[in-house]
Coordinates of C-alpha atoms in Angstrom, one line a residue:
Chain A
X1 CA 0.6 50.2 -3.2
X2 CA -2.0 52.9 -3.8
X3 CA -1.4 56.5 -2.9
X4 CA -3.9 56.3 -0.1
X5 CA -2.2 53.4 1.5
X6 CA 1.1 55.3 1.4
X7 CA -0.4 58.4 2.8
X8 CA -2.4 56.7 5.5
X9 CA 0.3 54.1 6.1
X10 CA 0.1 54.4 9.9
X11 CA -3.7 53.7 10.2
X12 CA -5.7 50.6 9.9
X13 CA -9.2 49.4 10.6
X14 CA -10.0 46.7 13.2
X15 CA -13.5 45.3 12.6
X16 CA -15.2 44.8 16.0
X17 CA -16.0 41.1 15.3
X18 CA -12.3 40.5 15.1
X19 CA -11.6 42.3 18.4
X20 CA -11.3 39.0 20.4
X21 CA -8.7 37.8 17.9
X22 CA -6.9 41.1 18.3
X23 CA -6.8 40.7 22.1
X24 CA -5.6 37.1 21.7
X25 CA -2.8 38.4 19.4
X26 CA -1.7 40.9 22.0
X27 CA -0.5 38.1 24.3
X28 CA 2.7 38.0 22.1
X29 CA 3.5 41.5 23.4
X30 CA 2.8 40.9 27.1
X31 CA 0.2 40.2 29.7
X32 CA -2.9 42.1 28.8
X33 CA -4.6 44.5 31.3
X34 CA -7.7 46.3 30.4
X35 CA -10.7 48.1 32.0
X36 CA -13.1 45.3 33.1
X37 CA -16.4 45.6 34.8
X38 CA -16.5 44.1 38.2
X39 CA -19.7 42.4 39.5
X40 CA -20.2 45.6 41.7
X41 CA -20.3 47.7 38.5
X42 CA -17.0 49.4 39.1
X43 CA -14.5 49.6 36.2
X44 CA -10.9 48.7 37.1
X45 CA -7.8 48.0 35.1
X46 CA -7.3 44.2 35.7
X47 CA -5.7 41.3 33.9
X48 CA -8.0 40.2 31.2
X49 CA -9.5 36.7 31.7
X50 CA -12.3 36.9 29.2
X51 CA -12.5 39.3 26.3
X52 CA -16.2 39.8 27.1
X53 CA -15.2 41.4 30.4
X54 CA -13.4 44.3 28.7
X55 CA -15.3 47.5 28.5
X56 CA -13.4 49.9 26.2
X57 CA -16.1 52.5 26.5
X58 CA -15.8 52.8 30.3
X59 CA -16.4 56.3 31.6
X60 CA -13.3 56.1 33.9
X61 CA -11.6 53.4 35.9
X62 CA -11.4 53.7 39.7
X63 CA -7.6 54.1 39.6
X64 CA -5.7 55.3 36.6
X65 CA -2.9 53.2 35.0
X66 CA -0.7 55.2 37.4
X67 CA -1.0 52.1 39.7
X68 CA 1.1 50.1 37.3
X69 CA 3.9 52.6 37.0
X70 CA 3.9 54.0 40.5
X71 CA 2.2 51.4 42.7
X72 CA 0.4 52.5 45.9
X73 CA 3.1 50.8 47.9
X74 CA 6.6 49.8 46.7
X75 CA 10.0 49.1 48.2
X76 CA 12.5 51.8 47.2
X77 CA 15.4 49.7 48.4
X78 CA 16.2 46.9 50.8
X79 CA 19.0 46.9 53.4
X80 CA 20.9 44.3 55.4
X81 CA 24.2 44.3 57.3
X82 CA 25.8 41.9 54.9
X83 CA 24.7 43.4 51.6
X84 CA 24.3 47.1 52.5
X85 CA 21.7 48.9 50.4
X86 CA 20.4 47.1 47.4
X87 CA 17.6 47.3 44.8
X88 CA 14.5 45.1 45.2
X89 CA 13.5 43.3 42.1
X90 CA 11.3 45.4 39.8
X91 CA 8.5 43.6 37.9
X92 CA 9.4 44.3 34.3
X93 CA 7.3 41.6 32.8
X94 CA 6.0 42.7 29.4
X95 CA 2.6 44.3 29.9
X96 CA 0.0 45.5 27.4
X97 CA -2.4 48.2 28.8
X98 CA -5.4 48.1 26.6
X99 CA -8.2 50.7 26.6
X100 CA -6.3 53.7 28.0
X101 CA -8.2 56.9 27.4
X102 CA -6.5 60.1 26.2
X103 CA -6.7 61.7 29.7
X104 CA -4.8 58.8 31.2
X105 CA -2.2 58.7 28.4
X106 CA -1.6 62.4 29.1
X107 CA -1.5 61.6 32.8
X108 CA 1.3 59.1 32.1
X109 CA 3.2 61.6 29.9
X110 CA 3.0 64.0 32.9
X111 CA 4.3 61.4 35.3
X112 CA 7.2 60.7 32.8
X113 CA 8.2 64.4 33.0
X114 CA 8.0 64.4 36.8
X115 CA 10.0 61.2 37.3
X116 CA 12.8 62.3 35.1
X117 CA 12.9 66.1 35.7
X118 CA 15.7 66.2 38.3
X119 CA 16.4 62.6 39.1
X120 CA 15.5 59.7 37.0
X121 CA 13.4 57.3 39.0
X122 CA 14.7 53.9 37.6
X123 CA 11.9 51.8 39.0
X124 CA 9.3 53.9 37.3
X125 CA 11.0 53.8 33.9
X126 CA 11.8 50.1 34.2
X127 CA 8.0 49.6 34.4
X128 CA 7.3 52.2 31.8
X129 CA 9.6 50.5 29.3
X130 CA 7.9 47.2 29.8
X131 CA 4.5 48.7 28.9
X132 CA 2.8 48.7 25.6
X133 CA -0.1 51.2 25.6
X134 CA -3.2 50.8 23.5
X135 CA -5.3 53.8 23.8
X136 CA -9.0 54.0 23.1
X137 CA -11.6 56.6 22.4
X138 CA -14.3 57.5 24.9
X139 CA -17.6 59.3 25.4
X140 CA -17.2 62.2 27.8
X141 CA -19.7 62.3 30.6
X142 CA -20.7 65.2 32.9
X143 CA -17.5 65.0 34.9
X144 CA -15.1 64.9 31.9
X145 CA -13.3 68.2 31.3
X146 CA -10.2 66.8 29.6
X147 CA -10.9 69.2 26.7
X148 CA -10.5 72.2 29.0
X149 CA -7.1 70.8 30.1
X150 CA -6.0 70.1 26.5
X151 CA -5.9 66.4 27.3
X152 CA -8.7 65.1 25.2
X153 CA -6.4 64.1 22.3
X154 CA -3.1 62.3 22.1
X155 CA -0.5 62.3 19.4
X156 CA 2.1 60.5 21.4
X157 CA 2.3 58.2 24.4
X158 CA 0.5 55.3 22.7
X159 CA 1.6 52.3 20.6
X160 CA -1.8 51.9 19.1
X161 CA -4.9 54.1 19.5
X162 CA -8.3 52.7 18.8
X163 CA -11.2 55.1 18.0
X164 CA -14.7 53.6 17.9
X165 CA -16.2 54.2 14.5
X166 CA -19.3 52.1 14.8
X167 CA -18.8 48.5 13.8
X168 CA -15.0 48.9 13.7
X169 CA -12.1 50.7 15.5
X170 CA -10.0 53.2 13.5
X171 CA -6.5 52.3 14.5
X172 CA -3.6 54.8 14.7
X173 CA -0.1 53.4 15.0
X174 CA 2.0 55.5 17.3
X175 CA 5.3 53.6 17.6
X176 CA 7.2 50.7 16.0
X177 CA 5.7 48.4 18.7
X178 CA 2.3 49.4 17.4
X179 CA 3.5 48.7 13.9
X180 CA 4.8 45.3 15.2
X181 CA 1.4 44.5 16.7
X182 CA -0.3 45.2 13.4
X183 CA 2.3 43.2 11.4
X184 CA 2.0 40.2 13.8
X185 CA -1.8 40.1 13.4
X186 CA -2.4 40.8 9.7
X187 CA -5.7 38.9 9.7
X188 CA -7.5 41.2 12.1
X189 CA -6.7 44.5 10.4
X190 CA -7.8 45.8 7.0
X191 CA -6.7 48.9 5.1
X192 CA -8.5 52.2 5.6
X193 CA -11.3 53.0 3.1
X194 CA -12.7 56.5 2.4
X195 CA -15.7 55.6 4.3
X196 CA -13.6 54.8 7.4
X197 CA -11.9 58.2 7.2
X198 CA -15.3 59.8 7.0
X199 CA -16.6 57.8 10.0
X200 CA -13.5 58.7 12.0
X201 CA -13.9 62.4 11.3
X202 CA -17.6 62.1 12.3
X203 CA -16.7 60.3 15.5
X204 CA -14.2 62.9 16.5
X205 CA -16.6 65.7 15.7
X206 CA -19.4 64.1 17.8
X207 CA -17.0 63.6 20.7
X208 CA -15.9 67.3 20.5
X209 CA -19.6 68.3 20.7
X210 CA -20.4 65.9 23.6
X211 CA -18.5 67.8 26.3
X212 CA -20.8 69.1 29.0
X213 CA -18.3 70.1 31.7
X214 CA -15.8 72.9 31.3
X215 CA -13.1 74.6 33.2
X216 CA -11.8 77.9 31.8
X217 CA -8.0 77.7 31.8
X218 CA -7.2 81.3 30.7
X219 CA -5.2 83.2 33.3
X220 CA -6.2 80.6 35.9
X221 CA -2.8 80.8 37.7
X222 CA -3.2 84.5 38.1
X223 CA -6.8 84.2 39.3
X224 CA -5.8 81.6 41.9
X225 CA -3.0 84.0 43.1
X226 CA -5.5 86.9 43.3
X227 CA -7.9 84.7 45.2
X228 CA -5.4 83.4 47.7
X229 CA -7.4 84.6 50.6
X230 CA -10.8 83.8 49.1
X231 CA -13.6 82.5 51.3
X232 CA -13.9 79.7 48.7
X233 CA -10.9 77.9 50.2
X234 CA -12.4 78.2 53.7
X235 CA -15.7 76.8 52.6
X236 CA -14.1 73.9 50.8
X237 CA -11.9 73.3 53.8
X238 CA -15.0 73.0 56.0
X239 CA -16.4 70.4 53.7
X240 CA -13.2 68.4 53.1
X241 CA -12.8 65.2 55.1
X242 CA -9.1 65.0 54.5
X243 CA -9.6 61.4 53.3
X244 CA -7.0 61.8 50.5
X245 CA -9.3 60.1 47.9
X246 CA -8.7 62.9 45.4
X247 CA -5.0 62.2 45.5
X248 CA -5.2 58.5 45.2
X249 CA -7.6 58.5 42.2
X250 CA -5.7 61.3 40.5
X251 CA -3.6 60.1 37.5
X252 CA -0.9 62.7 38.2
X253 CA -0.6 63.0 41.9
X254 CA 2.8 61.6 42.8
X255 CA 3.5 62.6 46.4
X256 CA 4.6 59.8 48.6
X257 CA 5.6 59.0 52.2
X258 CA 8.6 56.9 53.1
X259 CA 9.1 54.6 56.1
X260 CA 11.1 51.6 57.0
X261 CA 9.8 48.1 57.4
X262 CA 12.0 45.9 59.5
X263 CA 12.5 42.2 59.2
X264 CA 12.5 39.9 62.3
X265 CA 16.3 40.1 62.6
X266 CA 15.8 43.8 63.4
X267 CA 18.8 44.4 61.1
X268 CA 17.5 44.0 57.6
X269 CA 14.4 45.4 56.0
X270 CA 13.1 47.7 53.3
X271 CA 12.4 51.4 52.8
X272 CA 8.9 51.6 51.7
X273 CA 7.3 54.3 49.5
X274 CA 3.6 54.7 49.9
X275 CA 1.2 57.2 48.2
X276 CA 0.6 60.2 50.3
X277 CA -1.8 63.1 50.0
X278 CA -1.3 66.8 50.6
X279 CA -4.8 66.7 52.1
X280 CA -3.5 64.6 55.0
X281 CA -2.5 66.7 58.0
X282 CA 0.9 65.1 58.5
X283 CA 1.9 65.7 54.9
X284 CA 3.3 69.2 55.9
X285 CA 4.2 68.3 59.5
X286 CA 7.8 68.8 60.2
X287 CA 10.2 68.3 63.1
X288 CA 9.3 70.2 66.2
X289 CA 5.6 69.8 65.5
X290 CA 5.3 72.8 63.1
X291 CA 2.8 72.3 60.3
X292 CA 3.1 74.4 57.2
X293 CA -0.5 73.6 56.2
X294 CA -2.3 73.0 59.4
X295 CA -5.8 74.0 58.2
X296 CA -7.8 71.9 55.7
X297 CA -8.4 75.0 53.7
X298 CA -4.7 75.6 53.2
X299 CA -4.2 72.0 52.2
X300 CA -7.0 72.2 49.7
X301 CA -5.4 75.4 48.3
X302 CA -2.1 73.7 48.1
X303 CA -3.5 71.0 45.9
X304 CA -5.0 73.4 43.5
X305 CA -2.0 75.7 43.5
X306 CA 0.4 72.8 42.8
X307 CA -1.7 71.5 39.9
X308 CA -2.9 74.8 38.4
X309 CA -0.1 77.3 39.3
X310 CA 3.2 75.7 40.2
X311 CA 3.0 72.9 37.6
X312 CA 2.1 75.4 34.9
X313 CA 5.2 77.6 35.6
X314 CA 7.5 74.6 35.8
X315 CA 6.1 72.3 33.1
X316 CA 4.1 74.7 30.9
X317 CA 0.7 73.0 31.6
X318 CA -1.5 72.1 34.5
X319 CA -0.9 68.7 35.9
X320 CA -4.7 68.1 35.9
X321 CA -5.8 66.1 32.9
X322 CA -9.6 66.6 33.5
X323 CA -10.4 62.9 33.9
X324 CA -13.1 63.8 36.5
X325 CA -12.0 61.1 39.0
X326 CA -11.7 63.4 41.9
X327 CA -15.2 64.7 41.3
X328 CA -16.7 61.3 41.0
X329 CA -14.9 59.9 44.0
X330 CA -14.9 62.8 46.6
X331 CA -17.2 61.7 49.4
X332 CA -17.7 65.3 50.4
X333 CA -18.9 66.2 46.9
X334 CA -16.2 68.8 46.3
X335 CA -15.9 69.5 42.6
X336 CA -12.9 71.1 40.9
X337 CA -15.2 72.4 38.2
X338 CA -17.4 74.2 40.8
X339 CA -14.4 75.4 42.8
X340 CA -12.8 77.1 39.8
X341 CA -16.1 78.5 38.7
X342 CA -16.5 80.0 42.2
X343 CA -13.0 81.4 42.3
X344 CA -13.6 83.0 38.8
X345 CA -16.7 84.6 40.2
X346 CA -14.7 86.2 43.0
X347 CA -12.6 88.2 40.6
X348 CA -15.6 89.7 38.9
X349 CA -15.6 93.0 41.0
Chain B
X1 CA 23.5 44.0 74.9
X2 CA 21.0 42.9 77.5
X3 CA 17.6 42.0 76.1
X4 CA 15.0 44.6 76.8
X5 CA 12.8 43.8 79.7
X6 CA 9.2 43.8 78.6
X7 CA 5.8 43.5 80.4
X8 CA 2.4 43.1 78.8
X9 CA -0.6 44.1 80.8
X10 CA -4.3 44.4 80.6
X11 CA -6.7 46.8 82.4
X12 CA -10.4 46.8 81.8
X13 CA -10.8 45.2 78.4
X14 CA -11.5 41.9 76.7
X15 CA -7.8 40.9 76.6
X16 CA -8.1 40.8 72.8
X17 CA -4.9 42.8 72.2
X18 CA -2.9 40.5 74.5
X19 CA -4.4 37.6 72.5
X20 CA -3.0 39.2 69.3
X21 CA 0.5 38.9 70.9
X22 CA -0.1 35.2 71.6
X23 CA -1.5 34.7 68.1
X24 CA 1.6 36.1 66.3
X25 CA 2.3 32.5 65.4
X26 CA 4.9 33.1 62.7
X27 CA 6.8 35.8 64.5
X28 CA 6.3 35.0 68.1
X29 CA 9.4 32.8 68.7
X30 CA 11.7 35.4 67.1
X31 CA 10.2 38.2 69.1
X32 CA 10.1 36.4 72.4
X33 CA 13.6 35.2 71.8
X34 CA 14.8 38.8 71.4
X35 CA 13.2 40.2 74.6
X36 CA 13.2 39.4 78.2
X37 CA 9.5 38.9 78.8
X38 CA 9.1 39.4 82.5
X39 CA 5.4 39.8 82.9
X40 CA 2.7 38.5 80.6
X41 CA 0.1 36.8 82.7
X42 CA -1.9 35.6 79.7
X43 CA 1.0 33.4 78.6
X44 CA 3.2 32.8 81.6
X45 CA 2.8 32.4 85.4
X46 CA 5.2 33.9 87.9
X47 CA 5.6 37.4 86.6
X48 CA 8.6 39.4 87.7
X49 CA 7.6 43.0 88.2
X50 CA 10.6 45.1 89.2
X51 CA 11.6 47.2 86.2
X52 CA 10.6 47.3 82.6
X53 CA 12.2 48.8 79.6
X54 CA 8.9 48.6 77.7
X55 CA 5.4 48.1 79.1
X56 CA 2.6 47.4 76.7
X57 CA -0.8 48.1 78.3
X58 CA -4.1 47.3 76.9
X59 CA -7.5 48.3 78.2
X60 CA -9.0 51.5 79.6
X61 CA -8.9 52.9 83.0
X62 CA -12.3 52.2 84.6
X63 CA -11.9 50.9 88.1
X64 CA -9.8 52.3 91.0
X65 CA -7.7 49.2 90.7
X66 CA -7.0 50.0 87.0
X67 CA -5.8 53.5 87.9
X68 CA -3.4 52.2 90.6
X69 CA -2.2 49.5 88.4
X70 CA -1.3 51.7 85.4
X71 CA 0.4 54.3 87.7
X72 CA 2.4 51.5 89.2
X73 CA 3.4 50.1 85.7
X74 CA 4.3 53.6 84.6
X75 CA 6.6 54.1 87.6
X76 CA 8.4 50.9 86.8
X77 CA 8.7 51.4 83.0
X78 CA 11.0 53.4 80.9
X79 CA 8.6 53.4 78.0
X80 CA 4.9 52.8 78.2
X81 CA 2.8 52.0 75.1
X82 CA -1.0 52.0 74.9
X83 CA -2.1 49.1 72.7
X84 CA -5.6 48.7 71.4
X85 CA -8.4 51.3 71.1
X86 CA -9.4 50.9 74.8
X87 CA -6.0 52.0 75.9
X88 CA -5.7 54.8 73.3
X89 CA -9.3 56.1 73.2
X90 CA -11.2 54.5 76.1
X91 CA -12.8 52.1 73.6
X92 CA -15.9 50.0 74.2
X93 CA -15.9 50.4 78.0
X94 CA -16.5 54.0 77.3
X95 CA -19.4 53.5 74.9
X96 CA -21.9 54.4 77.7
X97 CA -19.8 57.0 79.5
X98 CA -22.5 59.6 79.0
X99 CA -25.0 57.4 80.8
X100 CA -23.2 57.6 84.2
X101 CA -21.9 54.8 86.3
X102 CA -24.7 54.8 88.9
X103 CA -27.3 54.1 86.2
X104 CA -25.1 51.4 84.8
X105 CA -24.6 49.8 88.2
X106 CA -28.3 49.8 88.7
X107 CA -29.0 48.2 85.3
X108 CA -26.3 45.5 85.7
X109 CA -26.1 44.7 89.4
X110 CA -29.4 46.0 90.6
X111 CA -27.8 48.5 93.0
X112 CA -26.3 51.9 92.7
X113 CA -23.6 51.0 95.2
X114 CA -20.0 51.8 94.0
X115 CA -18.7 48.2 93.8
X116 CA -15.5 48.8 91.9
X117 CA -14.8 52.5 92.4
X118 CA -15.6 52.7 88.8
X119 CA -15.5 56.0 86.9
X120 CA -16.1 56.8 83.3
X121 CA -13.7 54.8 81.1
X122 CA -10.6 56.8 80.3
X123 CA -7.7 56.2 77.9
X124 CA -4.3 55.7 79.5
X125 CA -3.1 59.2 78.5
X126 CA -5.7 60.7 80.8
X127 CA -4.0 59.0 83.7
X128 CA -0.3 58.5 82.9
X129 CA 2.3 59.6 80.4
X130 CA 2.0 57.5 77.2
X131 CA 5.1 57.2 75.0
X132 CA 3.5 55.5 72.0
X133 CA 0.1 54.4 70.9
X134 CA -1.1 51.6 68.7
X135 CA -4.9 51.6 68.3
X136 CA -7.1 48.9 66.8
X137 CA -9.8 46.6 68.1
X138 CA -7.8 44.5 68.4
X139 CA -4.4 45.9 67.3
X140 CA -3.4 44.8 63.9
X141 CA -0.9 41.9 63.8
X142 CA 1.3 43.6 61.2
X143 CA 1.4 46.9 63.1
X144 CA 2.1 45.1 66.4
X145 CA 5.0 43.2 64.9
X146 CA 6.5 46.4 63.3
X147 CA 6.0 48.3 66.6
X148 CA 7.9 45.6 68.5
X149 CA 10.6 45.5 65.9
X150 CA 10.9 49.3 66.0
X151 CA 11.3 49.1 69.8
X152 CA 13.9 46.4 69.5
X153 CA 15.7 48.7 67.0
X154 CA 15.6 51.5 69.5
X155 CA 12.9 53.6 67.8
X156 CA 9.5 54.6 68.9
X157 CA 6.9 52.9 66.7
X158 CA 5.5 55.2 64.0
X159 CA 3.0 54.5 61.2
X160 CA 1.6 56.6 58.4
X161 CA -1.3 58.4 59.9
X162 CA -3.9 58.0 57.1
X163 CA -7.6 57.3 57.2
X164 CA -9.2 54.0 56.3
X165 CA -10.2 55.6 53.0
X166 CA -6.7 55.3 51.6
X167 CA -6.6 51.6 51.7
X168 CA -10.1 51.5 50.2
X169 CA -8.8 53.5 47.3
X170 CA -5.7 51.3 47.0
X171 CA -8.0 48.3 46.8
X172 CA -10.3 50.1 44.4
X173 CA -13.3 49.5 46.6
X174 CA -16.6 51.2 45.7
X175 CA -17.0 54.0 48.3
X176 CA -19.8 52.9 50.6
X177 CA -20.3 56.4 51.9
X178 CA -20.4 58.2 48.5
X179 CA -21.9 55.5 46.3
X180 CA -24.2 53.6 48.7
X181 CA -24.9 56.2 51.3
X182 CA -23.9 53.7 54.0
X183 CA -22.8 54.8 57.5
X184 CA -19.0 54.6 57.0
X185 CA -16.6 56.3 59.4
X186 CA -13.6 55.6 57.1
X187 CA -12.7 59.2 56.5
X188 CA -12.4 60.0 60.2
X189 CA -10.9 56.7 61.3
X190 CA -7.2 55.9 61.6
X191 CA -6.2 53.3 58.9
X192 CA -4.0 50.3 59.4
X193 CA -6.7 47.7 59.0
X194 CA -6.3 47.6 55.2
X195 CA -9.9 48.7 55.0
X196 CA -11.0 45.3 56.3
X197 CA -14.8 46.0 56.8
X198 CA -15.4 48.2 53.8
X199 CA -13.7 45.6 51.6
X200 CA -16.6 43.3 52.7
X201 CA -19.2 46.0 52.1
X202 CA -19.5 46.8 55.8
X203 CA -19.2 50.5 56.7
X204 CA -16.3 51.4 58.9
X205 CA -17.4 51.6 62.6
X206 CA -14.2 53.4 63.6
X207 CA -12.6 50.6 65.7
X208 CA -9.2 52.1 65.3
X209 CA -10.4 55.4 66.7
X210 CA -10.1 58.8 65.0
X211 CA -7.1 60.4 63.4
X212 CA -5.5 63.3 65.3
X213 CA -7.4 65.8 63.2
X214 CA -10.7 64.8 61.6
X215 CA -13.7 66.7 60.3
X216 CA -16.4 65.0 62.3
X217 CA -18.8 67.9 61.7
X218 CA -18.6 67.4 57.9
X219 CA -18.8 63.7 58.2
X220 CA -21.9 63.9 60.4
X221 CA -23.5 66.5 58.1
X222 CA -22.9 64.2 55.1
X223 CA -24.4 61.2 56.9
X224 CA -27.4 63.2 57.9
X225 CA -27.9 64.4 54.4
X226 CA -28.0 60.7 53.4
X227 CA -30.9 60.2 55.8
X228 CA -29.0 58.7 58.8
X229 CA -30.3 60.0 62.1
X230 CA -27.8 62.0 64.2
X231 CA -28.3 59.8 67.3
X232 CA -27.4 56.7 65.3
X233 CA -24.3 58.4 64.0
X234 CA -23.3 59.5 67.5
X235 CA -23.8 56.0 68.8
X236 CA -21.5 54.5 66.3
X237 CA -18.9 57.1 66.9
X238 CA -19.2 56.6 70.7
X239 CA -18.7 52.8 70.4
X240 CA -14.9 53.0 70.2
X241 CA -13.9 56.6 70.9
X242 CA -16.2 58.2 73.3
X243 CA -13.7 61.0 74.0
X244 CA -13.5 61.9 70.4
X245 CA -17.3 61.9 70.3
X246 CA -17.6 64.3 73.3
X247 CA -15.0 66.7 72.0
X248 CA -16.0 66.8 68.5
X249 CA -19.5 65.8 67.6
X250 CA -22.0 66.2 70.4

């Protein structure tokens, strides 16, 4: 074994013409889900039926892989007079998520922290442990500001990471599962040559230069506090439709609502957890009819404060990963980039 | 424990919500078996109308007869639920409330004579106390079943109050409003329909009626920006929830 092979032991090259074989080989590690292009042009994570449907260079999927770990609606537990409270089955079938961008991998790492911080959420981690994550590089568009949120790169949270270097993918192995995938498919990978390393560096440099959108993170929590009463919130509240779209498409929003669904015997049923949004009026409605955040402006403010202030003091980073989904999806065209820019302007007195 | 005495009634409406009850094929026998269904003229003759634990009333209050009827039902019932958008918001019978009954009489019957003591279509809550509401045109089967089961369990029915948009996002639908500039009332309309129309590329027409708090002004401004005339927007909003329209948009 040469020195280079030893030094670069955890990287390989996957020529693009062998990509279909690579995807086929993944079946050994679980059912493969990847970003596919639907006939209506939308990119969604879906089971892969044809390799040709996969679009690794998608700008962003409609929903993030959050939907596999923390589905929009799940049963927390079931209950019946005979059995008391009991766990519904959790789908832990082996799953390979292929084509996850760094922002979304960072999103999953944030959810990991949230779901084990005080209480371990067993259903989440049962799903998490059944996932193999194969990351992929991306081309930032005008809504990507992951770099501002320090989420543009990953050095954990993936089993393999594929970076596009032209006619091949530069493959980083992140875990022993990644190593197993490579070992199980020796024919599709080749060792890294000097030229590949140069191409990888070049690709990374080009990507770093490609960012158009930016959010300045420095002292942002303090600025938000200083601008607590700013007109910016009021104006955004007037535009906001309270549709909750930003929360649904966000890879790190994790608020949920709980309600019971009864069976026909009116004695058994399930407690259901459903994604909620702090933009919904009832999110902060409590007994007696009091609402802590009755105005849309205060709900909007709450979302920003949670992600950019509260989360920073508790977890040491914002819970925003800069994926740009909320900007792309907001029907009222509210943009976090513009919001933060406006708030920063307010402190310039 | 005695089975709860239930009555299902219709005022001015198409009877579509009552039909949903009859169409609960998989659940109907369980539900009817658990209740004492005393009055449901769509399904059974010889109604007994003394007292009800629960009355489900569809339709809006349009005629003098409607008003008397719903007051009578109220007086006989411990709980009264409004089922369907007509009962909750006035619904389609109110779509032309702003035109005035005399004009409508003239157009339909060729006379301005007050044939039915008709007034503007009103939701039940304008006339009697309503204990719970279940909107929809017609009501959603799955919500109706859960509502009935909640009542059997001794609770008032309650559902997440979220807009249609949430189910569109869950289904990863392309946003018709944002992406295609279509007239879609999803953001201002109560969900529960699992985004039925937008999932088929048809903009939401608001058949469930609005949520308690909605930003009609912003929705209307957005639609106007996309080139939709204000009158058309108002017409669609009026179709199912004239009240909301009057209070919030015009």
